[in-house]
Amino acid sequence: MKIGLIGLGRMGGNIARRLMHAGHEVVAYDRSAEAVTALAKDGAEAAHSLDDVRAKLGSPAIWWVMLPAGGPTEETIQAIGAGASDGDIIIDGGNTFYKDDIRRAKALADKGVHYVDVGTSGGVWGLERGYCMMIGGDVETVNLLDPIFDALAPGYGSIPRTPGRVAEAVDARAEKGYIHAGPAGAGHFVKMIHNGIEYGLMQAYAEGFDILKSKSSDKLPEDERFDLNLTDIAEVWRRGSVISSWLLDLTAIALAKDGMLEGFSGSVADSGEGQWTIDAAMEEKVPANVLTASLFARYRSRVDHTFGDKVLSAMRFGFGGHVEMPQ
Amino acid sequence: MKIGLIGLGRMGGNIARRLMHAGHEVVAYDRSAEAVTALAKDGAEAAHSLDDVRAKLGSPAIWWVMLPAGGPTEETIQAIGAGASDGDIIIDGGNTFYKDDIRRAKALADKGVHYVDVGTSGGVWGLERGYCMMIGGDVETVNLLDPIFDALAPGYGSIPRTPGRVAEAVDARAEKGYIHAGPAGAGHFVKMIHNGIEYGLMQAYAEGFDILKSKSSDKLPEDERFDLNLTDIAEVWRRGSVISSWLLDLTAIALAKDGMLEGFSGSVADSGEGQWTIDAAMEEKVPANVLTASLFARYRSRVDHTFGDKVLSAMRFGFGGHVEMPQ
Amino acid sequence: MKIGLIGLGRMGGNIARRLMHAGHEVVAYDRSAEAVTALAKDGAEAAHSLDDVRAKLGSPAIWWVMLPAGGPTEETIQAIGAGASDGDIIIDGGNTFYKDDIRRAKALADKGVHYVDVGTSGGVWGLERGYCMMIGGDVETVNLLDPIFDALAPGYGSIPRTPGRVAEAVDARAEKGYIHAGPAGAGHFVKMIHNGIEYGLMQAYAEGFDILKSKSSDKLPEDERFDLNLTDIAEVWRRGSVISSWLLDLTAIALAKDGMLEGFSGSVADSGEGQWTIDAAMEEKVPANVLTASLFARYRSRVDHTFGDKVLSAMRFGFGGHVEMPQ
Amino acid sequence: MKIGLIGLGRMGGNIARRLMHAGHEVVAYDRSAEAVTALAKDGAEAAHSLDDVRAKLGSPAIWWVMLPAGGPTEETIQAIGAGASDGDIIIDGGNTFYKDDIRRAKALADKGVHYVDVGTSGGVWGLERGYCMMIGGDVETVNLLDPIFDALAPGYGSIPRTPGRVAEAVDARAEKGYIHAGPAGAGHFVKMIHNGIEYGLMQAYAEGFDILKSKSSDKLPEDERFDLNLTDIAEVWRRGSVISSWLLDLTAIALAKDGMLEGFSGSVADSGEGQWTIDAAMEEKVPANVLTASLFARYRSRVDHTFGDKVLSAMRFGFGGHVEMPQ
């Protein structure tokens, strides 16, 4: 198939490459002419504007937008939508808030344009491993795009089949690494929860390794300390333990390089999806203490002292005359 | 009554003074001769060693130990116990772990010595306001000591009576500010939970004021900010609101002095009682998310970045090539 | 002053009464004719429709809307606004989301109508104790309404002045129990955080009393139990302790009636304000573990078993063959 | 090597079998004669008492105790230790609290007996996949037992090597699935944290799937619902996503059988290790909100309503006259 790829960053560029490896044609555009040139060298058809992409795609046009969520994605999809014709398809492969998908799909449907949201996991490893995709949109359009998703997905690979899985009852594509999750928005909703879980898993490992490391702290009495080798612990847990995972594999890689992780300060960013997951939990009245604590740990990692800490100090001084601890 | 007061720090000194105001006799001892001299000026009988106290108390002797929990209290009570005779009473008014009380009471009972644990709340305000006391020990001893507790307690004061309270069914002393909670250890157990709750209340205010203050942060879009006056907000909540409390009164005092609390860094200490409360919750299998989060917020206030934060950064770099946020 | 009171439920009715006690005139309207009649007996001028209220108020009209947040408030304010003239004032005294206030204030300002949002705390006790009010709106309008707020507020009462408070530097009204918090929306924003803190305070007490009660559980070894009297513990903490508060007073009242609280099942509702507080925390990137855990505890109180619990059981069966615990 | 295996339950029996497959000799004992007979059929030498095991092992004897932590393990190790001679080795492969290991190792060292603690992960899958082992003890003994550990461990298998791992700098055994973590107690300490992390990972998935499932709840407005297929979502996340893990594999198996998990009530047990992990965090002053919330979620899963919930209901009735929600 022929597809216009808008946004050639780390994710978009690799998605284009993986599509071309599978024999698809890519018309590539990015604000950065350099990025366009780089991808053209890898076989893409270079475009110099959205209009240029449209001209090169012909009709019906298939667009894959791979831009930062929020403003950049919104403006680009508005622009593409403005010039789109009946039967065109716009895919948003970024990290868009799912309620924006629902709104856009409705607006575009009025002029016969199909909107598909694709939650894409895989990070910088996707070019090689394939991308796990959670897709929202109408059935016909998602089916029509199957060759695209099939090319991007990891496929069966070496991952063992799930025993007891009855293929007829379920979406067979799941075993190849992509699913049609539901109508517009459902793809990004599932991806959002995926990221919420990701925060929780990461924080669970983070706290565990913190306790392991602090067991050698000189704040403990000398006979209560262990001097544990975190590099080996991460490695051994990859083998036959209940907590083996890909995130643990990555941790093992990092700890193999530097068992103290001294190259990292520990100021941790969070994207919108962690926050939206908590919003969804609250809308549904689902208790989500772990996912929330994981998000808050990131906020906390980025401030030296919260104002809340100072309120505590002030109260303690008020009732007990306590002066603050030296840090 | 005549009582030996061991430990003349902020708490012990004021307890002695409040006892003397009520007509009790105090034999005062502290490792610091200076502290002894100061209290002697206020009317106490100065003692220069535990033996000296014992000699001056006669028999049976009543001791009130008011020292830091752990080593200092343990050693002092061991020493007093070693020289004690049948009928003597040892009161631990500090923040001892309640299982230590149970152990001590058993050991002392073998030689006819009565052990009483008194959880004491009131901080630096107790001299004036009186102390709220939660008492553990055998009934006869606690009753015998009633004049002591009555003198230290706030009394009925101006606090409105609880409607519906049926005096006969309950411990009448509660309305004067002290209770006999149960056998040895029960006093400190109740005080321990008191402090656990205290952590939770403090953190609830701390988070709330943090959200109020951060509403003026330039991290927010300009039209989403409010520039709120925290000094006035704390003040107004003291009047007719559901969240009025003594801790809020103290917060209002602090904010009246400095609405930004710039004199505090926010490194917040925690005592054993917060931790023991969580231990008790776990022994009883009671979920205590708020009390635990409050304790952990204090741990977190004392480190710049946890090792856990670095583990997160390392994973994010691993899967997404994300570099860390500037702090 | 003359004011139209729309919504004569528990809160609205008492607000009307407190205003009339202070000499203000109230035109009263409610969907329930019965409620209107009841208030007319207490001295209000009965109205039978919003139009009737408008006619009776004359110009400029002052409206106080006291209805459930969301639909009922929105529709009523739309209707009042549609018929309002230059100089009219609409006060929303309910629990409206502050962003709705901002939107409404802008829309009404276009036709010269002033919008004031009042966060009102005090519950069923407000008639007697007075209401704590957090007010948003433009300075002139809030000042013009001062007699209204002054009548509703608790006043100085017997609450001790905050030492160190410098009247000139701050809003003098705070000491009477109301403040002008900022522009439209600021009143409800402060009230929202107030409620978020309220959740946290309540949960801190709840967890503490749960640990006290469970200390007598037969799940513990017999020699580790204490049989504690919660009624007396709540009472004694009201006197001189660090954790005395109005919420504790209410707990003491409930426990004086029934120390086991057997009349309550423990299914706890939550209003929008708890959730919005967490939204605000996330928008500002403020960690708020305690306030969030408090909200989630309420969600959890309303389900027998979450689906998440079942996921845990399924995993445990998967890796360990563990069958579930009998409950 | 020849080894006495005490405790032939799910774990112990399979450990014996895996050892025998690798050519080791096993003397098998269990309180249940049936369990002994069953293992004898698989090639073990049956024993009828600890003394019988000792006689059959000769000297020096190697024991592997695989019993429930606490009483059963403690008593058995006491009994074995009482009859042990210089050079004997006792391995505790269960879930013992690491401070008990330290105590036991010291006591046994006095009579020349070596104590080794082995934290063993792998559950019912270990027979086939091999066991991940974290080992504490003195270097010579752990090295001497290497053939045992090597036989039980998964070995390199098909798990990709960790890039950047420099074999010389680290414990080469980690890549085969076992490590010598440190002196006695270190093995169980690392295993304890492993289980703490396991709780956190499980709860992260549990909350995520709960939010996914509740998105179809009729508590939501109809146009805000998605009807998501959890079976397919678990499956697709196994392929190329950031959150793939063995626990997710198990979840996918469970959901393939029953997408609603209706066979599970959701009363979730917890073992000592979750609790001890929090104890360790508190001793080290490490904030561990996620691991703690995970443990508390299990406590909460086992009660209908906490007493804390009732305290909340009572307060809400007190200040607002609110009656409880129907559940």
Tab-separated table of C-alpha atoms in Angstrom, chain D residues 32-238:
chain	number	residue	atom	x	y	z
D	32	SER	CA	2.711	-37.741	54.853
D	33	ALA	CA	3.748	-41.344	54.118
D	34	GLU	CA	1.781	-41.057	50.909
D	35	ALA	CA	3.962	-38.220	49.645
D	36	VAL	CA	7.067	-40.284	50.439
D	37	THR	CA	5.725	-43.292	48.559
D	38	ALA	CA	4.851	-41.145	45.552
D	39	LEU	CA	8.364	-39.768	45.336
D	40	ALA	CA	9.921	-43.196	45.898
D	41	LYS	CA	8.102	-44.322	42.750
D	42	ASP	CA	9.906	-41.520	40.916
D	43	GLY	CA	13.260	-42.863	42.148
D	44	ALA	CA	13.856	-41.353	45.588
D	45	GLU	CA	15.053	-43.326	48.577
D	46	ALA	CA	12.164	-43.336	51.045
D	47	ALA	CA	12.795	-42.343	54.652
D	48	HIS	CA	10.435	-42.621	57.590
D	49	SER	CA	11.826	-40.103	60.027
D	50	LEU	CA	14.497	-37.438	60.263
D	51	ASP	CA	16.736	-39.999	61.982
D	52	ASP	CA	16.166	-42.361	59.117
D	53	VAL	CA	17.193	-39.629	56.669
D	54	ARG	CA	20.321	-38.960	58.683
D	55	ALA	CA	21.254	-42.629	58.702
D	56	LYS	CA	20.768	-42.867	54.964
D	57	LEU	CA	22.729	-39.713	54.184
D	58	GLY	CA	25.852	-40.664	56.116
D	59	SER	CA	28.378	-37.972	56.870
D	60	PRO	CA	28.672	-35.149	56.035
D	61	ALA	CA	24.941	-34.871	55.450
D	62	ILE	CA	23.280	-32.359	53.134
D	63	TRP	CA	19.698	-31.445	53.982
D	64	TRP	CA	17.222	-29.408	51.920
D	65	VAL	CA	14.264	-28.297	54.018
D	66	MET	CA	11.252	-27.231	51.956
D	67	LEU	CA	8.465	-26.503	54.417
D	68	PRO	CA	6.085	-23.631	55.193
D	69	ALA	CA	7.958	-20.729	56.780
D	70	GLY	CA	7.575	-20.200	60.511
D	71	GLY	CA	6.801	-23.058	62.884
D	72	PRO	CA	7.203	-26.084	60.630
D	73	THR	CA	10.548	-24.960	59.219
D	74	GLU	CA	11.865	-23.748	62.555
D	75	GLU	CA	11.072	-26.970	64.390
D	76	THR	CA	12.462	-29.159	61.670
D	77	ILE	CA	15.721	-27.235	61.455
D	78	GLN	CA	16.029	-27.311	65.226
D	79	ALA	CA	15.607	-31.081	65.154
D	80	ILE	CA	18.059	-31.595	62.315
D	81	GLY	CA	20.535	-29.247	63.949
D	82	ALA	CA	20.310	-31.072	67.268
D	83	GLY	CA	21.540	-34.252	65.646
D	84	ALA	CA	23.950	-32.690	63.176
D	85	SER	CA	27.706	-33.126	63.142
D	86	ASP	CA	30.619	-31.007	62.044
D	87	GLY	CA	30.540	-30.424	58.305
D	88	ASP	CA	26.853	-31.081	57.776
D	89	ILE	CA	24.927	-28.613	55.645
D	90	ILE	CA	21.332	-27.499	56.178
D	91	ILE	CA	19.634	-25.685	53.310
D	92	ASP	CA	16.392	-23.807	53.929
D	93	GLY	CA	14.708	-23.472	50.555
D	94	GLY	CA	11.439	-22.028	51.890
D	95	ASN	CA	10.272	-18.489	52.514
D	96	THR	CA	11.967	-17.889	55.857
D	97	PHE	CA	12.337	-14.394	57.312
D	98	TYR	CA	15.960	-13.476	56.703
D	99	LYS	CA	16.651	-12.466	60.293
D	100	ASP	CA	15.778	-16.022	61.321
D	101	ASP	CA	18.425	-17.248	58.891
D	102	ILE	CA	21.053	-15.017	60.477
D	103	ARG	CA	20.160	-16.290	63.917
D	104	ARG	CA	20.154	-19.933	62.862
D	105	ALA	CA	23.388	-19.689	60.921
D	106	LYS	CA	25.142	-18.301	63.997
D	107	ALA	CA	23.758	-20.981	66.296
D	108	LEU	CA	24.656	-23.824	63.913
D	109	ALA	CA	28.118	-22.461	63.147
D	110	ASP	CA	29.013	-23.059	66.780
D	111	LYS	CA	28.864	-26.786	66.149
D	112	GLY	CA	30.464	-26.677	62.715
D	113	VAL	CA	27.221	-26.983	60.787
D	114	HIS	CA	26.783	-24.841	57.681
D	115	TYR	CA	23.500	-23.104	57.044
D	116	VAL	CA	22.447	-21.989	53.587
D	117	ASP	CA	19.283	-20.042	52.754
D	118	VAL	CA	17.884	-20.317	49.267
D	119	GLY	CA	15.125	-18.069	48.043
D	120	THR	CA	13.433	-20.091	45.328
D	121	SER	CA	11.155	-18.638	42.660
D	122	GLY	CA	9.377	-20.535	39.950
D	123	GLY	CA	6.244	-21.948	41.504
D	124	VAL	CA	4.565	-24.921	39.943
D	125	TRP	CA	6.428	-24.223	36.699
D	126	GLY	CA	9.854	-24.841	38.212
D	127	LEU	CA	10.033	-28.560	37.478
D	128	GLU	CA	9.959	-27.793	33.795
D	129	ARG	CA	11.423	-24.267	33.572
D	130	GLY	CA	13.928	-24.551	36.415
D	131	TYR	CA	14.077	-22.484	39.590
D	132	CYS	CA	15.511	-19.028	39.995
D	133	MET	CA	17.587	-19.136	43.196
D	134	MET	CA	19.007	-16.444	45.473
D	135	ILE	CA	21.481	-17.998	47.872
D	136	GLY	CA	22.920	-16.872	51.215
D	137	GLY	CA	25.730	-18.600	53.101
D	138	ASP	CA	29.486	-18.883	53.348
D	139	VAL	CA	31.408	-19.018	50.099
D	140	GLU	CA	32.906	-22.490	50.477
D	141	THR	CA	29.613	-24.167	51.248
D	142	VAL	CA	27.752	-22.415	48.451
D	143	ASN	CA	30.504	-23.398	46.011
D	144	LEU	CA	30.476	-26.981	47.247
D	145	LEU	CA	26.722	-27.160	46.582
D	146	ASP	CA	27.115	-25.826	43.051
D	147	PRO	CA	26.104	-29.103	41.349
D	148	ILE	CA	22.808	-28.996	43.235
D	149	PHE	CA	22.037	-25.402	42.285
D	150	ASP	CA	23.186	-25.929	38.729
D	151	ALA	CA	20.767	-28.834	38.377
D	152	LEU	CA	17.819	-26.875	39.743
D	153	ALA	CA	18.459	-23.660	37.829
D	154	PRO	CA	16.983	-22.946	34.413
D	155	GLY	CA	20.394	-22.566	32.778
D	156	TYR	CA	21.036	-20.213	29.870
D	157	GLY	CA	17.993	-21.506	27.992
D	158	SER	CA	16.725	-19.372	25.153
D	159	ILE	CA	16.818	-16.117	27.079
D	160	PRO	CA	18.922	-13.548	25.232
D	161	ARG	CA	22.183	-12.500	26.892
D	162	THR	CA	22.195	-9.057	28.460
D	163	PRO	CA	24.215	-6.790	26.168
D	164	GLY	CA	27.101	-5.078	27.910
D	165	ARG	CA	27.363	-7.628	30.679
D	166	VAL	CA	31.012	-8.194	31.493
D	167	ALA	CA	31.295	-11.707	32.834
D	168	GLU	CA	34.482	-11.178	34.805
D	169	ALA	CA	33.059	-8.400	36.897
D	170	VAL	CA	30.036	-10.290	38.053
D	171	ASP	CA	28.741	-13.600	39.332
D	172	ALA	CA	28.748	-15.826	36.260
D	173	ARG	CA	26.081	-18.050	37.799
D	174	ALA	CA	23.501	-15.277	37.433
D	175	GLU	CA	23.139	-16.084	33.747
D	176	LYS	CA	22.285	-19.656	34.630
D	177	GLY	CA	19.601	-18.532	37.081
D	178	TYR	CA	21.194	-18.503	40.514
D	179	ILE	CA	23.431	-16.218	42.507
D	180	HIS	CA	25.365	-16.242	45.706
D	181	ALA	CA	23.825	-13.094	47.139
D	182	GLY	CA	25.891	-12.822	50.328
D	183	PRO	CA	26.203	-14.304	53.825
D	184	ALA	CA	23.429	-16.225	55.550
D	185	GLY	CA	20.137	-14.344	55.241
D	186	ALA	CA	21.092	-12.551	52.029
D	187	GLY	CA	19.404	-15.162	49.878
D	188	HIS	CA	16.075	-14.838	51.590
D	189	PHE	CA	16.441	-11.060	51.786
D	190	VAL	CA	16.746	-10.823	48.004
D	191	LYS	CA	13.897	-13.300	47.562
D	192	MET	CA	11.776	-11.240	49.958
D	193	ILE	CA	12.267	-8.101	47.870
D	194	HIS	CA	11.577	-10.189	44.778
D	195	ASN	CA	8.193	-11.056	46.220
D	196	GLY	CA	7.584	-7.461	47.252
D	197	ILE	CA	8.156	-6.427	43.645
D	198	GLU	CA	5.931	-9.292	42.508
D	199	TYR	CA	3.077	-7.849	44.570
D	200	GLY	CA	3.621	-4.461	42.960
D	201	LEU	CA	3.725	-5.800	39.414
D	202	MET	CA	0.613	-7.873	39.980
D	203	GLN	CA	-1.315	-4.948	41.410
D	204	ALA	CA	-0.287	-2.708	38.508
D	205	TYR	CA	-1.773	-5.176	36.032
D	206	ALA	CA	-4.786	-5.706	38.293
D	207	GLU	CA	-5.614	-2.011	38.402
D	208	GLY	CA	-5.081	-1.608	34.684
D	209	PHE	CA	-7.390	-4.476	33.779
D	210	ASP	CA	-9.928	-3.172	36.276
D	211	ILE	CA	-10.010	0.184	34.506
D	212	LEU	CA	-10.316	-1.548	31.131
D	213	LYS	CA	-13.167	-3.708	32.331
D	214	SER	CA	-14.999	-0.911	34.139
D	215	LYS	CA	-14.963	1.127	30.932
D	216	SER	CA	-17.988	-0.932	29.905
D	217	SER	CA	-19.771	-0.368	33.217
D	218	ASP	CA	-23.317	0.894	33.109
D	219	LYS	CA	-22.322	3.409	35.779
D	220	LEU	CA	-20.832	5.379	32.881
D	221	PRO	CA	-23.001	7.338	30.445
D	222	GLU	CA	-23.677	5.115	27.465
D	223	ASP	CA	-21.639	7.179	25.020
D	224	GLU	CA	-18.562	7.010	27.246
D	225	ARG	CA	-18.344	3.230	27.303
D	226	PHE	CA	-16.107	0.852	25.403
D	227	ASP	CA	-16.747	-2.862	25.435
D	228	LEU	CA	-13.158	-4.094	25.436
D	229	ASN	CA	-11.982	-7.652	24.934
D	230	LEU	CA	-9.579	-8.248	27.817
D	231	THR	CA	-8.512	-11.613	26.462
D	232	ASP	CA	-7.167	-10.050	23.311
D	233	ILE	CA	-5.667	-7.085	25.095
D	234	ALA	CA	-3.618	-9.329	27.392
D	235	GLU	CA	-2.540	-11.333	24.376
D	236	VAL	CA	-1.496	-8.384	22.247
D	237	TRP	CA	0.555	-6.832	25.055
D	238	ARG	CA	2.674	-9.989	25.099
